[in-house]
GROMACS .gro file of N, CA and C in nm:
model
  519
    1MET      N    1   1.275   7.747   9.308
    1MET     CA    2   1.391   7.709   9.276
    1MET      C    3   1.545   7.762   9.302
    2ALA      N    4   1.516   7.892   9.314
    2ALA     CA    5   1.645   7.989   9.346
    2ALA      C    6   1.658   7.930   9.487
    3ARG      N    7   1.538   7.903   9.590
    3ARG     CA    8   1.614   7.870   9.759
    3ARG      C    9   1.658   7.741   9.748
    4ILE      N   10   1.603   7.636   9.660
    4ILE     CA   11   1.680   7.506   9.658
    4ILE      C   12   1.813   7.482   9.604
    5ILE      N   13   1.851   7.609   9.516
    5ILE     CA   14   1.969   7.589   9.420
    5ILE      C   15   2.057   7.670   9.559
    6GLN      N   16   1.995   7.803   9.647
    6GLN     CA   17   2.102   7.841   9.726
    6GLN      C   18   2.123   7.740   9.849
    7ASN      N   19   2.034   7.692   9.894
    7ASN     CA   20   2.054   7.552   9.987
    7ASN      C   21   2.172   7.452   9.941
    8LEU      N   22   2.158   7.407   9.805
    8LEU     CA   23   2.247   7.318   9.753
    8LEU      C   24   2.404   7.376   9.775
    9ARG      N   25   2.407   7.522   9.718
    9ARG     CA   26   2.531   7.583   9.699
    9ARG      C   27   2.584   7.598   9.844
   10ALA      N   28   2.524   7.614   9.962
   10ALA     CA   29   2.565   7.612  10.087
   10ALA      C   30   2.605   7.472  10.145
   11PHE      N   31   2.544   7.411  10.105
   11PHE     CA   32   2.568   7.244  10.153
   11PHE      C   33   2.725   7.226  10.080
   12ALA      N   34   2.727   7.267   9.961
   12ALA     CA   35   2.841   7.213   9.872
   12ALA      C   36   2.962   7.278   9.965
   13ARG      N   37   2.933   7.424  10.018
   13ARG     CA   38   3.049   7.509  10.071
   13ARG      C   39   3.114   7.455  10.194
   14GLN      N   40   3.016   7.379  10.258
   14GLN     CA   41   3.042   7.324  10.396
   14GLN      C   42   3.113   7.394  10.469
   15ASP      N   43   3.036   7.453  10.546
   15ASP     CA   44   3.075   7.577  10.664
   15ASP      C   45   3.131   7.517  10.773
   16GLN      N   46   3.211   7.574  10.840
   16GLN     CA   47   3.348   7.471  10.918
   16GLN      C   48   3.311   7.553  11.034
   17GLN      N   49   3.256   7.640  11.074
   17GLN     CA   50   3.253   7.714  11.198
   17GLN      C   51   3.137   7.628  11.287
   18THR      N   52   3.182   7.641  11.406
   18THR     CA   53   3.103   7.568  11.488
   18THR      C   54   3.045   7.636  11.639
   19ASP      N   55   3.084   7.753  11.645
   19ASP     CA   56   3.038   7.843  11.736
   19ASP      C   57   2.951   7.954  11.680
   20ASP      N   58   2.903   7.935  11.573
   20ASP     CA   59   2.790   8.034  11.520
   20ASP      C   60   2.681   8.039  11.582
   21ARG      N   61   2.627   8.146  11.572
   21ARG     CA   62   2.474   8.180  11.647
   21ARG      C   63   2.397   8.127  11.520
   22VAL      N   64   2.302   8.017  11.520
   22VAL     CA   65   2.239   7.956  11.401
   22VAL      C   66   2.079   7.958  11.449
   23ASP      N   67   2.001   7.986  11.363
   23ASP     CA   68   1.876   7.994  11.378
   23ASP      C   69   1.847   7.856  11.335
   24LEU      N   70   1.790   7.761  11.434
   24LEU     CA   71   1.714   7.648  11.428
   24LEU      C   72   1.634   7.660  11.342
   25ARG      N   73   1.524   7.736  11.330
   25ARG     CA   74   1.400   7.747  11.255
   25ARG      C   75   1.458   7.723  11.113
   26ARG      N   76   1.567   7.807  11.098
   26ARG     CA   77   1.628   7.846  10.945
   26ARG      C   78   1.666   7.692  10.892
   27ALA      N   79   1.754   7.637  10.962
   27ALA     CA   80   1.787   7.527  10.943
   27ALA      C   81   1.706   7.415  10.902
   28LEU      N   82   1.617   7.376  11.018
   28LEU     CA   83   1.535   7.293  10.997
   28LEU      C   84   1.419   7.313  10.878
   29GLU      N   85   1.382   7.433  10.847
   29GLU     CA   86   1.285   7.456  10.723
   29GLU      C   87   1.382   7.440  10.609
   30SER      N   88   1.502   7.448  10.582
   30SER     CA   89   1.584   7.442  10.465
   30SER      C   90   1.618   7.244  10.459
   31ALA      N   91   1.631   7.223  10.544
   31ALA     CA   92   1.617   7.067  10.522
   31ALA      C   93   1.487   6.993  10.481
   32LEU      N   94   1.416   7.064  10.568
   32LEU     CA   95   1.279   6.981  10.491
   32LEU      C   96   1.233   7.037  10.349
   33GLU      N   97   1.277   7.145  10.320
   33GLU     CA   98   1.276   7.194  10.180
   33GLU      C   99   1.359   7.096  10.098
   34LEU      N  100   1.460   7.064  10.124
   34LEU     CA  101   1.552   6.976  10.055
   34LEU      C  102   1.494   6.859  10.049
   35THR      N  103   1.423   6.803  10.124
   35THR     CA  104   1.375   6.684  10.133
   35THR      C  105   1.250   6.644  10.088
   36ARG      N  106   1.158   6.752  10.050
   36ARG     CA  107   1.031   6.756  10.050
   36ARG      C  108   0.973   6.673   9.934
   37ALA      N  109   1.044   6.677   9.784
   37ALA     CA  110   1.013   6.570   9.730
   37ALA      C  111   1.039   6.415   9.757
   38HIS      N  112   1.119   6.382   9.821
   38HIS     CA  113   1.149   6.247   9.876
   38HIS      C  114   1.038   6.214   9.963
   39VAL      N  115   1.018   6.278  10.054
   39VAL     CA  116   0.893   6.272  10.151
   39VAL      C  117   0.753   6.249  10.058
   40GLN      N  118   0.740   6.338   9.985
   40GLN     CA  119   0.609   6.338   9.885
   40GLN      C  120   0.594   6.194   9.827
   41GLU      N  121   0.714   6.167   9.729
   41GLU     CA  122   0.718   6.072   9.677
   41GLU      C  123   0.716   5.924   9.748
   42ALA      N  124   0.763   5.909   9.868
   42ALA     CA  125   0.739   5.790   9.951
   42ALA      C  126   0.612   5.790  10.010
   43GLY      N  127   0.510   5.898   9.995
   43GLY     CA  128   0.383   5.868  10.070
   43GLY      C  129   0.389   5.920  10.222
   44VAL      N  130   0.503   5.994  10.276
   44VAL     CA  131   0.471   5.986  10.422
   44VAL      C  132   0.405   6.102  10.464
   45GLU      N  133   0.345   6.093  10.542
   45GLU     CA  134   0.273   6.218  10.610
   45GLU      C  135   0.372   6.291  10.724
   46LEU      N  136   0.402   6.414  10.692
   46LEU     CA  137   0.487   6.488  10.770
   46LEU      C  138   0.412   6.585  10.894
   47VAL      N  139   0.445   6.558  10.978
   47VAL     CA  140   0.361   6.618  11.082
   47VAL      C  141   0.487   6.725  11.173
   48HIS      N  142   0.465   6.857  11.140
   48HIS     CA  143   0.561   6.930  11.190
   48HIS      C  144   0.516   7.088  11.168
   49ALA      N  145   0.519   7.129  11.326
   49ALA     CA  146   0.470   7.286  11.341
   49ALA      C  147   0.536   7.372  11.320
   50PRO      N  148   0.570   7.435  11.240
   50PRO     CA  149   0.688   7.540  11.216
   50PRO      C  150   0.711   7.632  11.329
   51LEU      N  151   0.851   7.660  11.354
   51LEU     CA  152   0.849   7.760  11.474
   51LEU      C  153   0.811   7.905  11.447
   52GLU      N  154   0.767   7.938  11.505
   52GLU     CA  155   0.717   8.114  11.486
   52GLU      C  156   0.841   8.233  11.500
   53ALA      N  157   0.927   8.212  11.576
   53ALA     CA  158   1.049   8.297  11.602
   53ALA      C  159   1.163   8.201  11.596
   54PRO      N  160   1.264   8.287  11.564
   54PRO     CA  161   1.396   8.226  11.567
   54PRO      C  162   1.420   8.153  11.698
   55THR      N  163   1.489   8.036  11.689
   55THR     CA  164   1.569   7.966  11.797
   55THR      C  165   1.702   7.968  11.789
   56TRP      N  166   1.786   8.013  11.859
   56TRP     CA  167   1.914   8.033  11.865
   56TRP      C  168   1.993   7.916  11.919
   57VAL      N  169   2.071   7.826  11.853
   57VAL     CA  170   2.146   7.763  11.891
   57VAL      C  171   2.303   7.763  11.879
   58ARG      N  172   2.410   7.702  11.904
   58ARG     CA  173   2.536   7.702  11.862
   58ARG      C  174   2.556   7.575  11.770
   59GLY      N  175   2.615   7.606  11.671
   59GLY     CA  176   2.632   7.532  11.555
   59GLY      C  177   2.684   7.597  11.411
   60GLY      N  178   2.674   7.535  11.326
   60GLY     CA  179   2.696   7.523  11.175
   60GLY      C  180   2.575   7.525  11.145
   61GLU      N  181   2.528   7.633  11.048
   61GLU     CA  182   2.383   7.614  10.992
   61GLU      C  183   2.386   7.490  10.870
   62VAL      N  184   2.471   7.499  10.795
   62VAL     CA  185   2.480   7.405  10.676
   62VAL      C  186   2.495   7.285  10.744
   63ARG      N  187   2.602   7.247  10.834
   63ARG     CA  188   2.630   7.116  10.886
   63ARG      C  189   2.481   7.056  10.988
   64LEU      N  190   2.446   7.169  11.036
   64LEU     CA  191   2.305   7.116  11.123
   64LEU      C  192   2.198   7.076  11.023
   65GLY      N  193   2.198   7.154  10.938
   65GLY     CA  194   2.097   7.136  10.805
   65GLY      C  195   2.130   6.953  10.747
   66GLN      N  196   2.264   6.961  10.729
   66GLN     CA  197   2.310   6.797  10.670
   66GLN      C  198   2.261   6.708  10.779
   67VAL      N  199   2.264   6.723  10.910
   67VAL     CA  200   2.204   6.622  11.021
   67VAL      C  201   2.082   6.606  10.992
   68PHE      N  202   2.011   6.725  10.988
   68PHE     CA  203   1.839   6.727  10.982
   68PHE      C  204   1.797   6.652  10.870
   69VAL      N  205   1.863   6.659  10.748
   69VAL     CA  206   1.854   6.584  10.592
   69VAL      C  207   1.871   6.452  10.612
   70ASN      N  208   1.977   6.409  10.673
   70ASN     CA  209   1.998   6.276  10.717
   70ASN      C  210   1.916   6.201  10.790
   71LEU      N  211   1.854   6.250  10.893
   71LEU     CA  212   1.753   6.226  10.982
   71LEU      C  213   1.611   6.182  10.924
   72ILE      N  214   1.570   6.286  10.817
   72ILE     CA  215   1.465   6.282  10.736
   72ILE      C  216   1.445   6.197  10.649
   73THR      N  217   1.548   6.178  10.572
   73THR     CA  218   1.595   6.092  10.475
   73THR      C  219   1.603   5.905  10.513
   74ASN      N  220   1.675   5.899  10.639
   74ASN     CA  221   1.654   5.809  10.689
   74ASN      C  222   1.516   5.721  10.762
   75ALA      N  223   1.445   5.847  10.783
   75ALA     CA  224   1.305   5.788  10.847
   75ALA      C  225   1.208   5.747  10.734
   76VAL      N  226   1.237   5.823  10.632
   76VAL     CA  227   1.130   5.783  10.495
   76VAL      C  228   1.203   5.697  10.444
   77ASP      N  229   1.296   5.641  10.460
   77ASP     CA  230   1.380   5.517  10.386
   77ASP      C  231   1.330   5.398  10.461
   78ALA      N  232   1.334   5.448  10.581
   78ALA     CA  233   1.287   5.322  10.701
   78ALA      C  234   1.131   5.284  10.688
   79MET      N  235   1.061   5.363  10.659
   79MET     CA  236   0.935   5.328  10.634
   79MET      C  237   0.854   5.305  10.538
   80ALA      N  238   0.971   5.253  10.398
   80ALA     CA  239   0.921   5.202  10.259
   80ALA      C  240   0.809   5.120  10.291
   81ASP      N  241   0.819   5.004  10.383
   81ASP     CA  242   0.736   4.875  10.362
   81ASP      C  243   0.634   4.912  10.492
   82ALA      N  244   0.644   5.014  10.544
   82ALA     CA  245   0.529   5.055  10.669
   82ALA      C  246   0.393   5.037  10.619
   83PRO      N  247   0.281   5.003  10.665
   83PRO     CA  248   0.159   5.023  10.635
   83PRO      C  249   0.095   5.147  10.666
   84GLU      N  250   0.164   5.244  10.785
   84GLU     CA  251   0.147   5.376  10.767
   84GLU      C  252   0.275   5.446  10.788
   85LYS      N  253   0.262   5.548  10.704
   85LYS     CA  254   0.406   5.643  10.694
   85LYS      C  255   0.377   5.754  10.769
   86ARG      N  256   0.454   5.784  10.877
   86ARG     CA  257   0.424   5.920  10.952
   86ARG      C  258   0.560   5.950  10.998
   87LEU      N  259   0.607   6.097  10.990
   87LEU     CA  260   0.727   6.118  11.043
   87LEU      C  261   0.700   6.269  11.118
   88GLU      N  262   0.702   6.270  11.234
   88GLU     CA  263   0.645   6.360  11.339
   88GLU      C  264   0.808   6.460  11.362
   89ILE      N  265   0.824   6.566  11.345
   89ILE     CA  266   0.943   6.658  11.399
   89ILE      C  267   0.885   6.744  11.498
   90LEU      N  268   0.955   6.744  11.593
   90LEU     CA  269   0.894   6.818  11.718
   90LEU      C  270   1.021   6.900  11.795
   91VAL      N  271   1.024   7.017  11.817
   91VAL     CA  272   1.115   7.096  11.888
   91VAL      C  273   1.042   7.137  12.003
   92LEU      N  274   1.190   7.088  12.125
   92LEU     CA  275   1.113   7.131  12.222
   92LEU      C  276   1.195   7.239  12.298
   93GLU      N  277   1.183   7.342  12.332
   93GLU     CA  278   1.276   7.447  12.405
   93GLU      C  279   1.251   7.446  12.524
   94ALA      N  280   1.394   7.425  12.611
   94ALA     CA  281   1.417   7.458  12.747
   94ALA      C  282   1.554   7.503  12.746
   95ASP      N  283   1.615   7.470  12.864
   95ASP     CA  284   1.751   7.522  12.880
   95ASP      C  285   1.864   7.508  12.766
   96GLU      N  286   1.811   7.366  12.726
   96GLU     CA  287   1.856   7.318  12.563
   96GLU      C  288   1.753   7.320  12.495
   97VAL      N  289   1.787   7.291  12.376
   97VAL     CA  290   1.670   7.283  12.236
   97VAL      C  291   1.679   7.121  12.212
   98THR      N  292   1.578   7.067  12.198
   98THR     CA  293   1.580   6.932  12.137
   98THR      C  294   1.478   6.917  12.024
   99VAL      N  295   1.540   6.857  11.912
   99VAL     CA  296   1.450   6.812  11.799
   99VAL      C  297   1.435   6.684  11.789
  100SER      N  298   1.311   6.634  11.792
  100SER     CA  299   1.307   6.504  11.746
  100SER      C  300   1.231   6.465  11.658
  101PHE      N  301   1.271   6.345  11.580
  101PHE     CA  302   1.237   6.308  11.466
  101PHE      C  303   1.154   6.147  11.484
  102ARG      N  304   1.048   6.107  11.485
  102ARG     CA  305   0.950   6.028  11.528
  102ARG      C  306   0.899   5.970  11.415
  103ASP      N  307   0.937   5.813  11.378
  103ASP     CA  308   0.873   5.752  11.243
  103ASP      C  309   0.799   5.647  11.276
  104THR      N  310   0.748   5.582  11.172
  104THR     CA  311   0.634   5.486  11.190
  104THR      C  312   0.690   5.367  11.157
  105GLY      N  313   0.834   5.344  11.120
  105GLY     CA  314   0.898   5.244  11.061
  105GLY      C  315   0.927   5.107  11.143
  106PRO      N  316   0.993   5.039  11.117
  106PRO     CA  317   1.038   4.915  11.201
  106PRO      C  318   1.106   4.941  11.328
  107GLY      N  319   1.175   5.063  11.351
  107GLY     CA  320   1.243   5.086  11.437
  107GLY      C  321   1.383   5.041  11.413
  108ILE      N  322   1.467   5.059  11.529
  108ILE     CA  323   1.644   5.039  11.499
  108ILE      C  324   1.676   4.926  11.551
  109GLU      N  325   1.714   4.840  11.472
  109GLU     CA  326   1.749   4.694  11.501
  109GLU      C  327   1.844   4.671  11.586
  110MET      N  328   1.984   4.793  11.589
  110MET     CA  329   2.074   4.778  11.679
  110MET      C  330   2.107   4.916  11.715
  111PRO      N  331   2.010   4.956  11.844
  111PRO     CA  332   2.007   5.095  11.859
  111PRO      C  333   2.207   5.128  11.899
  112ASP      N  334   2.234   5.022  11.988
  112ASP     CA  335   2.387   5.043  12.037
  112ASP      C  336   2.487   5.073  11.930
  113LYS      N  337   2.447   5.028  11.819
  113LYS     CA  338   2.548   5.049  11.695
  113LYS      C  339   2.500   5.142  11.587
  114VAL      N  340   2.369   5.189  11.580
  114VAL     CA  341   2.360   5.266  11.499
  114VAL      C  342   2.426   5.408  11.479
  115PHE      N  343   2.525   5.443  11.540
  115PHE     CA  344   2.628   5.556  11.509
  115PHE      C  345   2.737   5.527  11.458
  116ASP      N  346   2.789   5.383  11.486
  116ASP     CA  347   2.930   5.344  11.429
  116ASP      C  348   2.919   5.348  11.277
  117PRO      N  349   3.036   5.365  11.244
  117PRO     CA  350   3.103   5.405  11.083
  117PRO      C  351   3.050   5.277  11.047
  118PHE      N  352   3.002   5.252  10.907
  118PHE     CA  353   2.997   5.155  10.826
  118PHE      C  354   2.883   5.067  10.881
  119TYR      N  355   2.804   5.122  10.969
  119TYR     CA  356   2.698   5.011  11.038
  119TYR      C  357   2.573   5.058  10.938
  120THR      N  358   2.479   4.986  10.875
  120THR     CA  359   2.372   5.003  10.771
  120THR      C  360   2.271   4.885  10.791
  121THR      N  361   2.148   4.945  10.781
  121THR     CA  362   2.051   4.815  10.734
  121THR      C  363   2.007   4.862  10.599
  122LYS      N  364   2.048   4.947  10.523
  122LYS     CA  365   2.022   4.965  10.352
  122LYS      C  366   2.109   4.899  10.284
  123THR      N  367   2.105   4.773  10.253
  123THR     CA  368   2.200   4.720  10.182
  123THR      C  369   2.139   4.693  10.051
  124GLN      N  370   2.035   4.714  10.037
  124GLN     CA  371   1.991   4.691   9.880
  124GLN      C  372   1.909   4.777   9.797
  125GLY      N  373   1.863   4.801   9.717
  125GLY     CA  374   1.788   4.904   9.672
  125GLY      C  375   1.863   5.026   9.620
  126PRO      N  376   1.777   5.133   9.572
  126PRO     CA  377   1.828   5.249   9.545
  126PRO      C  378   1.874   5.328   9.664
  127SER      N  379   1.800   5.286   9.766
  127SER     CA  380   1.852   5.384   9.908
  127SER      C  381   1.963   5.309   9.971
  128ALA      N  382   2.046   5.223   9.915
  128ALA     CA  383   2.134   5.136   9.992
  128ALA      C  384   2.244   5.241  10.042
  129GLY      N  385   2.291   5.195  10.156
  129GLY     CA  386   2.391   5.315  10.218
  129GLY      C  387   2.481   5.246  10.257
  130MET      N  388   2.613   5.326  10.292
  130MET     CA  389   2.707   5.274  10.325
  130MET      C  390   2.767   5.288  10.490
  131GLY      N  391   2.663   5.352  10.548
  131GLY     CA  392   2.669   5.317  10.709
  131GLY      C  393   2.745   5.455  10.752
  132LEU      N  394   2.747   5.581  10.676
  132LEU     CA  395   2.827   5.688  10.728
  132LEU      C  396   2.730   5.790  10.762
  133GLY      N  397   2.628   5.800  10.728
  133GLY     CA  398   2.534   5.938  10.754
  133GLY      C  399   2.518   5.958  10.886
  134LEU      N  400   2.490   5.852  10.987
  134LEU     CA  401   2.428   5.875  11.107
  134LEU      C  402   2.586   5.892  11.171
  135SER      N  403   2.674   5.842  11.161
  135SER     CA  404   2.821   5.858  11.199
  135SER      C  405   2.871   5.978  11.190
  136ILE      N  406   2.848   6.019  11.093
  136ILE     CA  407   2.911   6.135  11.067
  136ILE      C  408   2.810   6.273  11.122
  137SER      N  409   2.646   6.219  11.133
  137SER     CA  410   2.576   6.325  11.179
  137SER      C  411   2.630   6.325  11.344
  138TYR      N  412   2.648   6.222  11.378
  138TYR     CA  413   2.674   6.198  11.531
  138TYR      C  414   2.819   6.298  11.571
  139GLY      N  415   2.926   6.316  11.482
  139GLY     CA  416   3.037   6.395  11.498
  139GLY      C  417   3.014   6.525  11.459
  140ILE      N  418   2.893   6.577  11.367
  140ILE     CA  419   2.880   6.714  11.372
  140ILE      C  420   2.803   6.760  11.506
  141VAL      N  421   2.719   6.685  11.538
  141VAL     CA  422   2.639   6.740  11.654
  141VAL      C  423   2.712   6.734  11.762
  142GLN      N  424   2.821   6.640  11.801
  142GLN     CA  425   2.922   6.641  11.909
  142GLN      C  426   3.021   6.791  11.889
  143SER      N  427   3.036   6.817  11.764
  143SER     CA  428   3.116   6.941  11.756
  143SER      C  429   3.031   7.063  11.791
  144PHE      N  430   2.949   7.051  11.796
  144PHE     CA  431   2.870   7.176  11.871
  144PHE      C  432   2.845   7.198  12.001
  145GLY      N  433   2.886   7.044  12.044
  145GLY     CA  434   2.836   7.056  12.193
  145GLY      C  435   2.729   7.004  12.240
  146GLY      N  436   2.659   6.923  12.114
  146GLY     CA  437   2.517   6.864  12.149
  146GLY      C  438   2.516   6.727  12.164
  147GLN      N  439   2.408   6.658  12.141
  147GLN     CA  440   2.424   6.526  12.159
  147GLN      C  441   2.287   6.479  12.065
  148ILE      N  442   2.338   6.357  12.011
  148ILE     CA  443   2.212   6.265  11.917
  148ILE      C  444   2.207   6.139  11.959
  149ARG      N  445   2.079   6.090  11.981
  149ARG     CA  446   2.035   5.965  12.031
  149ARG      C  447   1.964   5.905  11.960
  150GLY      N  448   1.954   5.777  11.930
  150GLY     CA  449   1.860   5.699  11.852
  150GLY      C  450   1.806   5.599  11.943
  151SER      N  451   1.679   5.590  11.914
  151SER     CA  452   1.607   5.465  12.054
  151SER      C  453   1.463   5.404  11.953
  152ASN      N  454   1.434   5.302  12.008
  152ASN     CA  455   1.311   5.264  11.985
  152ASN      C  456   1.160   5.297  12.052
  153TYR      N  457   1.046   5.307  11.995
  153TYR     CA  458   0.931   5.344  12.085
  153TYR      C  459   0.841   5.236  12.011
  154GLN      N  460   0.750   5.204  12.092
  154GLN     CA  461   0.612   5.116  12.030
  154GLN      C  462   0.570   5.198  11.922
  155GLY      N  463   0.591   5.182  11.809
  155GLY     CA  464   0.561   5.201  11.688
  155GLY      C  465   0.667   5.283  11.584
  156GLY      N  466   0.808   5.268  11.618
  156GLY     CA  467   0.887   5.282  11.519
  156GLY      C  468   1.020   5.345  11.561
  157ALA      N  469   1.073   5.423  11.538
  157ALA     CA  470   1.231   5.451  11.542
  157ALA      C  471   1.203   5.629  11.611
  158LEU      N  472   1.304   5.658  11.689
  158LEU     CA  473   1.284   5.804  11.737
  158LEU      C  474   1.463   5.838  11.749
  159PHE      N  475   1.481   5.946  11.703
  159PHE     CA  476   1.607   6.006  11.741
  159PHE      C  477   1.558   6.176  11.767
  160THR      N  478   1.678   6.191  11.839
  160THR     CA  479   1.667   6.314  11.917
  160THR      C  480   1.786   6.385  11.896
  161VAL      N  481   1.810   6.500  11.868
  161VAL     CA  482   1.894   6.551  11.890
  161VAL      C  483   1.887   6.719  11.987
  162THR      N  484   1.994   6.715  12.063
  162THR     CA  485   2.010   6.810  12.177
  162THR      C  486   2.127   6.906  12.161
  163LEU      N  487   2.060   7.054  12.152
  163LEU     CA  488   2.151   7.142  12.103
  163LEU      C  489   2.169   7.256  12.227
  164GLU      N  490   2.297   7.303  12.231
  164GLU     CA  491   2.309   7.419  12.342
  164GLU      C  492   2.242   7.529  12.260
  165ARG      N  493   2.184   7.605  12.350
  165ARG     CA  494   2.138   7.755  12.306
  165ARG      C  495   2.249   7.829  12.294
  166HIS      N  496   2.234   7.945  12.170
  166HIS     CA  497   2.325   8.002  12.148
  166HIS      C  498   2.329   8.161  12.254
  167THR      N  499   2.402   8.177  12.336
  167THR     CA  500   2.395   8.289  12.435
  167THR      C  501   2.496   8.372  12.405
  168GLN      N  502   2.505   8.516  12.468
  168GLN     CA  503   2.577   8.603  12.469
  168GLN      C  504   2.748   8.571  12.530
  169ASP      N  505   2.710   8.495  12.611
  169ASP     CA  506   2.836   8.424  12.706
  169ASP      C  507   2.920   8.358  12.594
  170VAL      N  508   2.838   8.262  12.522
  170VAL     CA  509   2.909   8.185  12.436
  170VAL      C  510   2.956   8.252  12.317
  171ALA      N  511   2.915   8.359  12.271
  171ALA     CA  512   2.948   8.445  12.158
  171ALA      C  513   3.066   8.519  12.200
  172THR      N  514   3.100   8.544  12.337
  172THR     CA  515   3.215   8.635  12.369
  172THR      C  516   3.321   8.538  12.435
  173ALA      N  517   3.263   8.415  12.477
  173ALA     CA  518   3.378   8.311  12.525
  173ALA      C  519   3.510   8.280  12.429
   0.00000   0.00000   0.00000
C-alpha cells in the first residue's frame, strides 16, 4: 500500500522536467502496479518480462508512467468484449528504446485519428472517455524527443512508444 500511495503522490505532483535520466524499468513497473487491479478485474492475461537492469531514457518519470498507465488502461478497456483478453508488453533495446503494448481487442477503428484531441471510442459505460488520454500521451512522449504510434495487427491493436536513450552527452548538453 505504501508503494501505491507513493506512486499516486508522485502522479499528483506532476513532474515537469523532460531531460531527466529516467529508469524505464521503474516507470513501467510503477504503471503496472497502479493498473494491476484493473487488469485482474477485467480478466486480462498480462504478458511482460520485467527488465533485469535499469534502462535509462530521456523523460520525466511521472509523466512517462502516466503514458504507460493510459496505454495499459486503454488496452484493458478495449478488450472488454474480446473472447481472449491478452496484453503483451515488450521492451526492445537498441539505439533507441521501444516499449510495445499489444492487445487482443478489436483494433483501432481510425488509426489516423487516435491521437487527435477528443477522439474516443469509449462513449458509454463506466470507462467512457473524453478522448484526451492518447492526445496527452502523444504530447508527453513528443516532449521527451520520442514517438508514439498506434496501429492494427491481425488480432488487435499495437501501440509503440519509442524513447531516446539517456546518455552523458544529453545530460551535459
